[in-house]
Coordinates of C-alpha atoms in Angstrom, one line a residue:
M1 CA 40.1 -8.6 13.0
P2 CA 39.5 -6.6 16.2
I3 CA 39.1 -2.9 15.6
G4 CA 39.7 -0.1 18.1
I5 CA 39.2 3.6 17.9
Q6 CA 42.6 5.2 18.6
G7 CA 43.0 6.8 22.1
V8 CA 39.5 5.9 23.5
R9 CA 40.6 3.1 25.9
R10 CA 43.6 5.2 27.0
A11 CA 41.5 8.2 27.7
H12 CA 38.9 6.2 29.7
R13 CA 41.3 3.7 31.2
S14 CA 39.6 4.0 34.7
L15 CA 36.3 2.7 33.2
F16 CA 37.9 -0.3 31.6
A17 CA 39.9 -1.0 34.7
R18 CA 36.7 -1.0 36.7
L19 CA 35.0 -3.3 34.1
D20 CA 37.9 -5.7 34.5
R21 CA 37.0 -6.1 38.2
L22 CA 33.4 -6.9 37.6
E23 CA 32.3 -10.4 36.8
D24 CA 28.6 -9.7 36.5
P25 CA 27.5 -8.4 33.0
K26 CA 24.7 -6.4 34.5
A27 CA 27.1 -4.7 36.9
R28 CA 29.3 -3.8 34.0
A29 CA 26.4 -2.4 32.1
R30 CA 25.5 -0.3 35.2
A31 CA 29.1 0.9 35.5
F32 CA 29.2 2.0 31.9
R33 CA 25.9 4.0 32.2
E34 CA 27.1 5.6 35.4
Y35 CA 30.4 6.6 33.8
M36 CA 28.7 8.1 30.8
A37 CA 26.4 10.1 33.0
L38 CA 29.3 11.3 35.1
V39 CA 31.7 12.2 32.2
F40 CA 29.4 13.6 29.6
L41 CA 26.6 15.0 32.0
R42 CA 24.1 15.0 29.2
N43 CA 24.5 11.4 27.9
S44 CA 22.7 12.1 24.7
Y45 CA 23.9 8.9 23.0
L46 CA 20.6 7.4 24.5
R47 CA 18.5 9.9 22.6
F48 CA 20.2 9.1 19.4
L49 CA 19.8 5.3 19.8
R50 CA 16.1 5.7 20.6
G51 CA 15.7 8.1 17.7
W52 CA 17.3 5.6 15.3
M53 CA 14.9 2.9 16.5
Q54 CA 11.9 5.1 15.7
D55 CA 13.2 6.1 12.2
A56 CA 16.7 5.4 10.8
S57 CA 16.2 8.3 8.4
S58 CA 15.6 10.7 11.3
P59 CA 18.0 13.6 12.3
E60 CA 19.3 11.3 15.0
G61 CA 20.0 8.6 12.3
A62 CA 21.9 11.2 10.3
V63 CA 24.3 11.8 13.2
L64 CA 24.9 8.1 13.7
K65 CA 25.6 7.6 10.0
G66 CA 27.9 10.6 10.2
W67 CA 29.8 9.0 13.0
V68 CA 30.3 5.8 10.9
E69 CA 31.4 7.9 7.9
S70 CA 33.9 9.8 10.1
R71 CA 35.4 6.8 11.9
F72 CA 35.2 4.0 9.3
G73 CA 35.2 6.0 6.0
L74 CA 31.8 4.5 4.9
P75 CA 29.4 7.1 3.5
P76 CA 25.7 6.4 3.7
V77 CA 23.9 5.0 0.7
F78 CA 20.4 5.8 2.0
H79 CA 18.8 8.5 4.1
A80 CA 15.1 9.2 3.4
G81 CA 16.0 8.2 -0.2
L82 CA 18.8 6.6 -2.2
I83 CA 22.1 8.4 -2.2
E84 CA 23.7 7.7 -5.6
D85 CA 26.4 10.4 -5.2
V86 CA 27.2 13.6 -3.3
H87 CA 24.8 15.6 -5.6
A88 CA 21.7 13.6 -4.5
P89 CA 19.0 15.5 -2.6
A90 CA 19.1 12.8 0.1
Y91 CA 22.8 13.4 0.6
F92 CA 22.2 17.1 1.2
L93 CA 19.4 16.3 3.7
Y94 CA 21.8 13.9 5.5
L95 CA 24.5 16.5 5.8
A96 CA 22.1 19.2 7.0
E97 CA 20.5 17.0 9.7
R98 CA 23.9 15.7 10.8
M99 CA 25.4 19.1 11.3
R100 CA 22.3 20.5 13.0
E101 CA 21.8 17.7 15.4
S102 CA 25.5 17.3 16.2
A103 CA 25.6 21.0 17.2
R104 CA 22.8 20.4 19.7
A105 CA 24.5 17.4 21.5
N106 CA 27.3 17.2 24.0
A107 CA 30.4 15.6 22.4
V108 CA 28.1 13.0 20.9
E109 CA 30.8 11.5 18.6
S110 CA 33.0 10.9 21.6
Q111 CA 30.1 9.2 23.3
F112 CA 29.6 6.9 20.3
D113 CA 33.4 6.1 20.4
L114 CA 33.1 5.0 24.0
L115 CA 29.9 3.1 23.3
Y116 CA 31.5 1.2 20.5
E117 CA 34.6 0.3 22.6
F118 CA 32.4 -0.9 25.4
V119 CA 30.4 -3.1 23.1
Q120 CA 33.5 -4.6 21.6
D121 CA 34.9 -5.2 25.1
E122 CA 31.7 -6.8 26.2
L123 CA 31.4 -9.1 23.1
R124 CA 34.9 -10.4 23.7
R125 CA 34.1 -11.1 27.4
R126 CA 30.9 -12.9 26.7
H127 CA 31.8 -14.7 23.5
P128 CA 35.6 -15.4 23.6
G129 CA 37.0 -16.6 20.3
V130 CA 33.7 -16.0 18.4
P131 CA 34.5 -14.0 15.3
A132 CA 31.0 -13.5 13.9
F133 CA 27.3 -13.6 14.7
T134 CA 24.4 -14.7 12.6
L135 CA 21.9 -11.8 12.4
Y136 CA 18.7 -11.2 10.5
R137 CA 17.3 -8.1 8.7
G138 CA 13.7 -8.0 7.3
V139 CA 13.3 -6.1 4.1
K140 CA 10.2 -5.1 2.1
N141 CA 11.9 -4.5 -1.3
L142 CA 15.2 -6.0 -2.2
G143 CA 15.3 -3.4 -5.0
D144 CA 16.3 -0.8 -2.5
Y145 CA 19.7 -2.4 -2.2
R146 CA 22.6 -2.3 -4.5
V147 CA 23.4 -5.8 -5.7
I148 CA 27.2 -6.1 -6.2
G149 CA 27.3 -9.7 -7.2
K150 CA 25.6 -13.1 -7.0
A151 CA 27.3 -15.8 -5.1
R152 CA 25.0 -18.8 -5.3
E153 CA 21.4 -19.5 -5.9
N154 CA 20.0 -17.6 -2.8
R155 CA 23.1 -15.8 -1.8
V156 CA 24.0 -12.3 -3.1
V157 CA 26.5 -9.6 -2.3
L158 CA 24.7 -6.4 -1.3
R159 CA 26.0 -3.0 -0.5
L160 CA 24.3 -2.2 2.8
N161 CA 23.9 1.3 4.3
N162 CA 26.7 2.4 6.5
L163 CA 24.6 1.6 9.6
N164 CA 21.8 -0.9 9.7
S165 CA 19.4 -2.5 12.2
F166 CA 19.6 -6.3 12.5
S167 CA 17.9 -8.7 14.9
S168 CA 19.2 -11.8 16.7
R169 CA 15.8 -13.5 16.2
L170 CA 14.7 -14.7 12.8
E171 CA 11.0 -14.5 13.8
H172 CA 11.4 -10.9 14.7
A173 CA 13.0 -10.0 11.4
W174 CA 9.9 -11.4 9.5
E175 CA 7.9 -8.6 11.1
F176 CA 9.7 -6.0 8.8
G177 CA 9.2 -7.6 5.4
S178 CA 8.5 -10.5 3.2
R179 CA 12.2 -11.2 2.8
V180 CA 15.0 -11.7 5.4
L181 CA 18.7 -11.1 4.9
V182 CA 20.8 -13.5 6.9
A183 CA 24.3 -12.3 7.5
E184 CA 27.4 -13.5 9.3
V185 CA 28.4 -10.2 10.9
P186 CA 31.9 -9.8 12.3
G187 CA 31.9 -8.8 15.9
S188 CA 34.1 -5.8 15.0
K189 CA 31.2 -4.4 12.9
I190 CA 28.6 -4.5 15.7
F191 CA 28.4 -0.9 16.9
F192 CA 25.6 -1.5 19.4
R193 CA 23.8 -4.6 20.8
A194 CA 20.8 -3.8 23.0
D195 CA 21.1 -6.8 25.3
L196 CA 24.5 -5.6 26.4
L197 CA 22.8 -2.5 28.0
P198 CA 19.5 -3.7 29.4
G199 CA 16.8 -1.1 29.6
V200 CA 18.3 1.2 27.0
L201 CA 15.8 0.0 24.4
P202 CA 12.8 -1.4 26.2
R203 CA 11.3 -4.4 24.4
R204 CA 14.0 -4.2 21.7
E205 CA 16.8 -6.2 23.3
E206 CA 17.2 -8.4 20.2
E207 CA 18.4 -5.4 18.2
S208 CA 21.9 -4.8 16.9
L209 CA 23.2 -1.8 15.0
V210 CA 25.7 -3.1 12.4
I211 CA 28.3 -1.1 10.5
G212 CA 27.6 -1.7 6.8
G213 CA 29.5 -2.1 3.5
D214 CA 29.5 -5.0 1.2
Y215 CA 28.0 -8.2 2.7
E216 CA 27.4 -11.6 1.2
V217 CA 23.9 -12.6 2.6
T218 CA 21.4 -15.4 2.2
V219 CA 18.0 -14.1 1.1
R220 CA 15.0 -15.9 2.6
S221 CA 11.5 -15.4 1.2
Y222 CA 8.0 -16.4 2.4

């Protein structure tokens, strides 16, 4: 089902009214970036996205995972180590980095709110009636994931981290491991898709950031 963050579209209705008047996707992307620069002055969401792409367990990654936990109630299960419970060292690292980096940014969670709403709006415009997208994630060790159940021979239910990188290209996913998870990701769980904002992540426009939880995936191996 479609998901919206309460109050975001109302607070930024001038942006979405402008997007409604633009037929060119590139023009809508420019309008969004111009609006973010105008409203937030220091549009630090870009720094956090780029930091995530360098290292999902970076301080920037902790802030993004914190946003997911705040808005969707999904705590992280990995941050520079497995997080088994709130007493795990990795959980304390996540909390410390999240608080420190959030304090240095300008209303960064509000920026993530608006980014998510823009992505959801753009997905509905470009893919009307499409409920889910086939995405791919390369993994080195399936043992790093919690197996919740086995569906069929090569299909398992995994508990993914609360935010994850996926690719729209299978061949790109193979670069990150000897196994690839193939998932049907609901559009409402796509937080960010790089091709919707060209130039934000140079040479990474097949990347998506996907809100996690329990997923039934197909596991492909070499």
